[in-house]
PDB file of C-alpha atoms in Angstrom:
ATOM      1  CA  MET A  26      -1.450   4.867   9.877  1.00 88.00           C
ATOM      2  CA  THR A  27       0.538   2.285  11.739  1.00 91.00           C
ATOM      3  CA  ALA A  28       2.371  -0.623  10.024  1.00 92.00           C
ATOM      4  CA  GLN A  29      -0.410  -2.943  11.090  1.00 93.00           C
ATOM      5  CA  GLY A  30      -2.996  -0.684   9.579  1.00 93.00           C
ATOM      6  CA  HIS A  31      -1.086  -0.340   6.312  1.00 95.00           C
ATOM      7  CA  LEU A  32      -0.794  -4.132   6.035  1.00 95.00           C
ATOM      8  CA  LEU A  33      -4.470  -4.692   6.674  1.00 94.00           C
ATOM      9  CA  PHE A  34      -5.370  -1.925   4.263  1.00 94.00           C
ATOM     10  CA  SER A  35      -3.106  -3.237   1.526  1.00 96.00           C
ATOM     11  CA  VAL A  36      -4.986  -6.588   1.624  1.00 95.00           C
ATOM     12  CA  THR A  37      -8.244  -4.622   1.342  1.00 95.00           C
ATOM     13  CA  CYS A  38      -6.992  -2.699  -1.683  1.00 96.00           C
ATOM     14  CA  THR A  39      -5.662  -5.805  -3.347  1.00 95.00           C
ATOM     15  CA  LEU A  40      -8.971  -7.609  -2.906  1.00 94.00           C
ATOM     16  CA  ILE A  41     -10.863  -4.635  -4.317  1.00 94.00           C
ATOM     17  CA  ALA A  42      -8.428  -4.200  -7.240  1.00 94.00           C
ATOM     18  CA  HIS A  43      -8.872  -7.914  -8.009  1.00 93.00           C
ATOM     19  CA  GLN A  44     -12.657  -7.730  -7.847  1.00 92.00           C
ATOM     20  CA  LEU A  45     -12.779  -4.640 -10.030  1.00 92.00           C
ATOM     21  CA  GLN A  46     -10.330  -6.305 -12.421  1.00 92.00           C
ATOM     22  CA  LEU A  47      -8.301  -3.089 -12.281  1.00 92.00           C
ATOM     23  CA  THR A  48      -5.884  -4.589 -14.683  1.00 93.00           C
ATOM     24  CA  PRO A  49      -6.105  -7.758 -16.768  1.00 93.00           C
ATOM     25  CA  ALA A  50      -3.085  -9.226 -14.920  1.00 92.00           C
ATOM     26  CA  LEU A  51      -4.636  -8.574 -11.499  1.00 92.00           C
ATOM     27  CA  ALA A  52      -7.933 -10.080 -12.630  1.00 91.00           C
ATOM     28  CA  ASP A  53      -6.230 -13.263 -13.826  1.00 93.00           C
ATOM     29  CA  ALA A  54      -3.732 -13.611 -10.976  1.00 93.00           C
ATOM     30  CA  SER A  55      -4.279 -15.664  -7.842  1.00 91.00           C
ATOM     31  CA  LEU A  56      -4.864 -13.691  -4.688  1.00 91.00           C
ATOM     32  CA  TRP A  57      -2.278 -16.053  -3.111  1.00 92.00           C
ATOM     33  CA  GLN A  58       0.208 -14.478  -5.439  1.00 91.00           C
ATOM     34  CA  THR A  59      -0.859 -10.871  -5.360  1.00 94.00           C
ATOM     35  CA  VAL A  60      -1.649 -10.364  -1.640  1.00 95.00           C
ATOM     36  CA  PRO A  61       1.801 -11.231  -0.339  1.00 95.00           C
ATOM     37  CA  VAL A  62       3.418  -8.944  -2.977  1.00 95.00           C
ATOM     38  CA  ALA A  63       1.124  -6.098  -2.037  1.00 96.00           C
ATOM     39  CA  LEU A  64       1.931  -6.689   1.650  1.00 95.00           C
ATOM     40  CA  ALA A  65       5.597  -6.446   0.888  1.00 93.00           C
ATOM     41  CA  SER A  66       5.302  -3.085  -0.857  1.00 96.00           C
ATOM     42  CA  ALA A  67       2.758  -1.595   1.538  1.00 96.00           C
ATOM     43  CA  LEU A  68       5.410  -0.562   4.014  1.00 96.00           C
ATOM     44  CA  LEU A  69       7.942   0.871   1.486  1.00 95.00           C
ATOM     45  CA  PRO A  70       6.757   4.475   1.639  1.00 95.00           C
ATOM     46  CA  ASP A  71       7.769   4.573   5.335  1.00 94.00           C
ATOM     47  CA  LEU A  72      11.488   3.782   4.521  1.00 93.00           C
ATOM     48  CA  ASP A  73      11.834   7.534   5.008  1.00 94.00           C
ATOM     49  CA  HIS A  74      11.220   7.080   8.794  1.00 94.00           C
ATOM     50  CA  PRO A  75      14.075   5.512  10.745  1.00 93.00           C
ATOM     51  CA  ASN A  76      11.693   4.275  13.447  1.00 93.00           C
ATOM     52  CA  SER A  77       9.333   2.576  11.024  1.00 92.00           C
ATOM     53  CA  LEU A  78       9.156  -1.186  10.796  1.00 92.00           C
ATOM     54  CA  LEU A  79      11.235  -1.265   7.601  1.00 90.00           C
ATOM     55  CA  GLY A  80      13.358   1.676   8.688  1.00 90.00           C
ATOM     56  CA  ARG A  81      14.649  -0.131  11.760  1.00 94.00           C
ATOM     57  CA  ARG A  82      15.574  -3.110   9.646  1.00 95.00           C
ATOM     58  CA  LEU A  83      17.174  -1.097   6.831  1.00 93.00           C
ATOM     59  CA  PRO A  84      18.793   1.847   8.532  1.00 92.00           C
ATOM     60  CA  TRP A  85      21.406   2.336   5.694  1.00 94.00           C
ATOM     61  CA  ILE A  86      18.447   3.211   3.428  1.00 93.00           C
ATOM     62  CA  SER A  87      16.133   4.833   5.961  1.00 93.00           C
ATOM     63  CA  GLY A  88      18.646   7.237   7.454  1.00 93.00           C
ATOM     64  CA  PRO A  89      19.624   8.874   4.129  1.00 92.00           C
ATOM     65  CA  LEU A  90      16.028   9.025   2.934  1.00 91.00           C
ATOM     66  CA  SER A  91      14.995  10.703   6.190  1.00 92.00           C
ATOM     67  CA  ARG A  92      17.800  13.236   6.007  1.00 93.00           C
ATOM     68  CA  LEU A  93      17.061  14.074   2.318  1.00 92.00           C
ATOM     69  CA  PHE A  94      13.296  14.181   2.309  1.00 91.00           C
ATOM     70  CA  GLY A  95      11.935  13.885   5.898  1.00 86.00           C
ATOM     71  CA  HIS A  96       9.034  11.644   6.768  1.00 88.00           C
ATOM     72  CA  ARG A  97       6.046  11.792   4.402  1.00 90.00           C
ATOM     73  CA  GLY A  98       8.050  13.640   1.828  1.00 91.00           C
ATOM     74  CA  PHE A  99       9.129  12.217  -1.547  1.00 94.00           C
ATOM     75  CA  THR A 100       8.227   8.581  -0.746  1.00 94.00           C
ATOM     76  CA  HIS A 101       4.567   9.617  -0.147  1.00 95.00           C
ATOM     77  CA  SER A 102       4.174  11.423  -3.479  1.00 96.00           C
ATOM     78  CA  LEU A 103       3.035  10.628  -6.977  1.00 96.00           C
ATOM     79  CA  LEU A 104       6.574  11.377  -8.201  1.00 96.00           C
ATOM     80  CA  ALA A 105       7.794   8.352  -6.116  1.00 95.00           C
ATOM     81  CA  VAL A 106       5.062   6.263  -7.579  1.00 95.00           C
ATOM     82  CA  GLY A 107       6.078   7.300 -11.083  1.00 95.00           C
ATOM     83  CA  VAL A 108       9.783   6.552 -10.354  1.00 95.00           C
ATOM     84  CA  GLY A 109       8.725   3.172  -8.946  1.00 93.00           C
ATOM     85  CA  ILE A 110       6.645   2.253 -11.978  1.00 92.00           C
ATOM     86  CA  TRP A 111       9.515   3.330 -14.285  1.00 93.00           C
ATOM     87  CA  GLY A 112      11.889   1.180 -12.244  1.00 90.00           C
ATOM     88  CA  LEU A 113       9.616  -1.804 -12.304  1.00 89.00           C
ATOM     89  CA  ALA A 114       9.237  -1.513 -16.049  1.00 86.00           C
ATOM     90  CA  GLN A 115      12.993  -2.026 -16.392  1.00 85.00           C
ATOM     91  CA  PHE A 116      12.602  -5.536 -14.834  1.00 82.00           C
ATOM     92  CA  GLN A 117       9.465  -6.649 -16.568  1.00 73.00           C
ATOM     93  CA  GLY A 118       9.459  -9.417 -19.064  1.00 70.00           C
ATOM     94  CA  PRO A 119      10.583 -13.027 -19.556  1.00 72.00           C
ATOM     95  CA  GLY A 120      12.934 -14.020 -16.742  1.00 74.00           C
ATOM     96  CA  PHE A 121      12.009 -10.978 -14.664  1.00 84.00           C
ATOM     97  CA  ILE A 122       8.892 -10.030 -12.744  1.00 86.00           C
ATOM     98  CA  SER A 123       5.445 -10.731 -14.106  1.00 88.00           C
ATOM     99  CA  VAL A 124       2.908  -8.045 -14.873  1.00 90.00           C
ATOM    100  CA  ALA A 125       0.709  -9.330 -11.990  1.00 92.00           C
ATOM    101  CA  VAL A 126       3.582  -8.928  -9.535  1.00 92.00           C
ATOM    102  CA  LYS A 127       4.323  -5.515 -10.855  1.00 93.00           C
ATOM    103  CA  ASP A 128       0.686  -4.455 -10.519  1.00 94.00           C
ATOM    104  CA  ALA A 129       0.502  -5.912  -6.997  1.00 95.00           C
ATOM    105  CA  LEU A 130       3.600  -3.969  -5.970  1.00 95.00           C
ATOM    106  CA  ILE A 131       1.971  -0.819  -7.191  1.00 95.00           C
ATOM    107  CA  ILE A 132      -1.290  -1.579  -5.468  1.00 96.00           C
ATOM    108  CA  GLY A 133       0.489  -2.162  -2.137  1.00 96.00           C
ATOM    109  CA  TYR A 134       2.435   1.144  -2.467  1.00 97.00           C
ATOM    110  CA  LEU A 135      -0.634   3.092  -3.473  1.00 97.00           C
ATOM    111  CA  SER A 136      -2.616   1.551  -0.565  1.00 96.00           C
ATOM    112  CA  HIS A 137      -0.099   3.087   1.769  1.00 96.00           C
ATOM    113  CA  LEU A 138      -0.474   6.479   0.237  1.00 96.00           C
ATOM    114  CA  LEU A 139      -4.295   6.151   0.418  1.00 94.00           C
ATOM    115  CA  GLY A 140      -4.082   5.115   4.044  1.00 93.00           C
ATOM    116  CA  ASP A 141      -1.960   8.133   5.023  1.00 93.00           C
ATOM    117  CA  TRP A 142      -4.249  10.302   2.887  1.00 93.00           C
ATOM    118  CA  LEU A 143      -7.014   9.327   5.333  1.00 91.00           C
ATOM    119  CA  THR A 144      -5.076  10.693   8.334  1.00 89.00           C
ATOM    120  CA  PRO A 145      -5.145  14.340   9.576  1.00 88.00           C
ATOM    121  CA  ALA A 146      -1.463  14.811   8.617  1.00 89.00           C
ATOM    122  CA  GLY A 147      -2.141  13.973   4.931  1.00 91.00           C
ATOM    123  CA  ILE A 148       0.468  13.469   2.247  1.00 94.00           C
ATOM    124  CA  PRO A 149       2.443  15.791  -0.110  1.00 95.00           C
ATOM    125  CA  LEU A 150       0.882  14.267  -3.278  1.00 95.00           C
ATOM    126  CA  PHE A 151       2.658  16.655  -5.570  1.00 96.00           C
ATOM    127  CA  TRP A 152       6.081  16.767  -3.811  1.00 94.00           C
ATOM    128  CA  PRO A 153       8.272  18.802  -4.012  1.00 93.00           C
ATOM    129  CA  LEU A 154       5.369  21.106  -3.424  1.00 93.00           C
ATOM    130  CA  ARG A 155       4.829  21.067   0.310  1.00 89.00           C
ATOM    131  CA  GLN A 156       0.997  21.266   0.310  1.00 95.00           C
ATOM    132  CA  ARG A 157      -0.460  18.173   1.978  1.00 94.00           C
ATOM    133  CA  TYR A 158      -3.660  16.555   0.854  1.00 93.00           C
ATOM    134  CA  ARG A 159      -5.990  14.658   3.136  1.00 92.00           C
ATOM    135  CA  LEU A 160      -9.574  13.413   3.278  1.00 87.00           C
ATOM    136  CA  PRO A 161     -11.349  16.432   4.780  1.00 82.00           C
ATOM    137  CA  PHE A 162     -14.409  14.895   6.366  1.00 78.00           C
ATOM    138  CA  LEU A 163     -13.150  11.668   7.914  1.00 71.00           C
ATOM    139  CA  PRO A 164      -9.735  12.059   9.588  1.00 72.00           C
ATOM    140  CA  LEU A 165      -8.468   8.687  10.641  1.00 77.00           C
ATOM    141  CA  LYS A 166      -6.272   9.180  13.654  1.00 78.00           C
ATOM    142  CA  SER A 167      -3.161   7.038  13.316  1.00 79.00           C
ATOM    143  CA  GLY A 168      -2.950   4.157  15.791  1.00 78.00           C
ATOM    144  CA  GLY A 169      -5.394   3.042  18.354  1.00 77.00           C
ATOM    145  CA  GLY A 170      -8.682   1.227  18.140  1.00 84.00           C
ATOM    146  CA  TYR A 171     -10.399   3.496  15.622  1.00 87.00           C
ATOM    147  CA  GLU A 172      -7.715   2.804  12.927  1.00 87.00           C
ATOM    148  CA  THR A 173      -7.774  -0.979  13.641  1.00 88.00           C
ATOM    149  CA  ALA A 174     -11.538  -1.091  13.537  1.00 89.00           C
ATOM    150  CA  PHE A 175     -11.649   0.873  10.215  1.00 89.00           C
ATOM    151  CA  CYS A 176      -8.998  -1.387   8.640  1.00 89.00           C
ATOM    152  CA  LEU A 177     -10.643  -4.640   9.832  1.00 91.00           C
ATOM    153  CA  LEU A 178     -14.036  -3.413   8.751  1.00 91.00           C
ATOM    154  CA  THR A 179     -12.934  -2.462   5.230  1.00 91.00           C
ATOM    155  CA  LEU A 180     -11.054  -5.783   4.998  1.00 92.00           C
ATOM    156  CA  ALA A 181     -14.181  -7.698   6.003  1.00 92.00           C
ATOM    157  CA  LEU A 182     -16.332  -5.823   3.497  1.00 92.00           C
ATOM    158  CA  ALA A 183     -13.877  -6.341   0.747  1.00 91.00           C
ATOM    159  CA  GLY A 184     -13.579 -10.062   1.573  1.00 89.00           C
ATOM    160  CA  TYR A 185     -17.317 -10.359   1.654  1.00 89.00           C
ATOM    161  CA  TRP A 186     -17.686  -8.569  -1.794  1.00 88.00           C
ATOM    162  CA  VAL A 187     -14.900 -10.658  -3.445  1.00 86.00           C
ATOM    163  CA  HIS A 188     -16.194 -13.987  -2.240  1.00 79.00           C
ATOM    164  CA  GLY A 189     -19.904 -13.474  -3.011  1.00 73.00           C
ATOM    165  CA  GLY A 190     -21.172 -13.299   0.519  1.00 60.00           C
ATOM    166  CA  GLN A 191     -18.978 -16.128   1.806  1.00 54.00           C
ATOM    167  CA  GLY A 192     -16.603 -13.597   3.328  1.00 47.00           C
ATOM    168  CA  LEU A 193     -13.137 -14.117   4.660  1.00 49.00           C
ATOM    169  CA  ALA A 194     -13.808 -17.737   5.611  1.00 52.00           C
ATOM    170  CA  ALA A 195     -13.993 -18.609   1.865  1.00 52.00           C
ATOM    171  CA  PHE A 196     -10.749 -16.740   1.367  1.00 51.00           C
ATOM    172  CA  ALA A 197      -9.085 -18.734   4.197  1.00 54.00           C
ATOM    173  CA  LEU A 198     -10.541 -22.068   2.947  1.00 54.00           C
ATOM    174  CA  ARG A 199      -8.975 -21.569  -0.505  1.00 57.00           C
ATOM    175  CA  MET A 200      -5.515 -21.770   0.988  1.00 53.00           C
ATOM    176  CA  PRO A 201      -3.317 -23.988  -1.252  1.00 56.00           C
ATOM    177  CA  ALA A 202      -2.176 -27.227   0.222  1.00 49.00           C
ATOM    178  CA  PHE A 203       1.539 -27.353   1.099  1.00 44.00           C
TER     179      PHE A 203
END
C-alpha cells in the first residue's frame, strides 16, 4: 500500500475500533483525539524503507533499519507490535501518554500491517520466520486507482456506520471550533 492508502485505511480502522468499542479508552475518546494519533503511527512500519515518506525524512533511522531487516521485515511483524506495546507501557500513566493515545497508536500501526496483508507481497507476520502472509482471494495491488478506490470506499462505509447513516459529512461537521 502507498502512504496515502495507509493514511486513509488508518482512519477507517480507527472509526471501526471506536464503533466496536474495541477498548474502553477508544470508546470514550474523541475521534478528534484518536484519528490524528492513528494517522501518525500508520506510517511507522515503513521506516524500514529509505524511500518511504517517513524514511526520506528520518534517514538516520530508516537506513539502519533497512540494512538490518530489509523492507517488510521486522517492522511488519507481530514481534514489532509486541515491542511497541511494551515500549508504550513504559510511558503510560499520569504525566505520560493516556490509554486512549496508546490504543490509537496501536490501531494505526496495526492498520498498516492489515493494509500490507491485503497486498500480493504480504507480510512476515511471524518474523524472523520468512513466510509471508497475505489475503489469498483479494490481492490489493499497491498504488493506483484500485487501492485508492478500496481505501475511500472502506472509509466511506466506516464513516456511514459510525455516524448512523449521516456519513462523513456528520464527521466533518463535528469539527471543534478553533
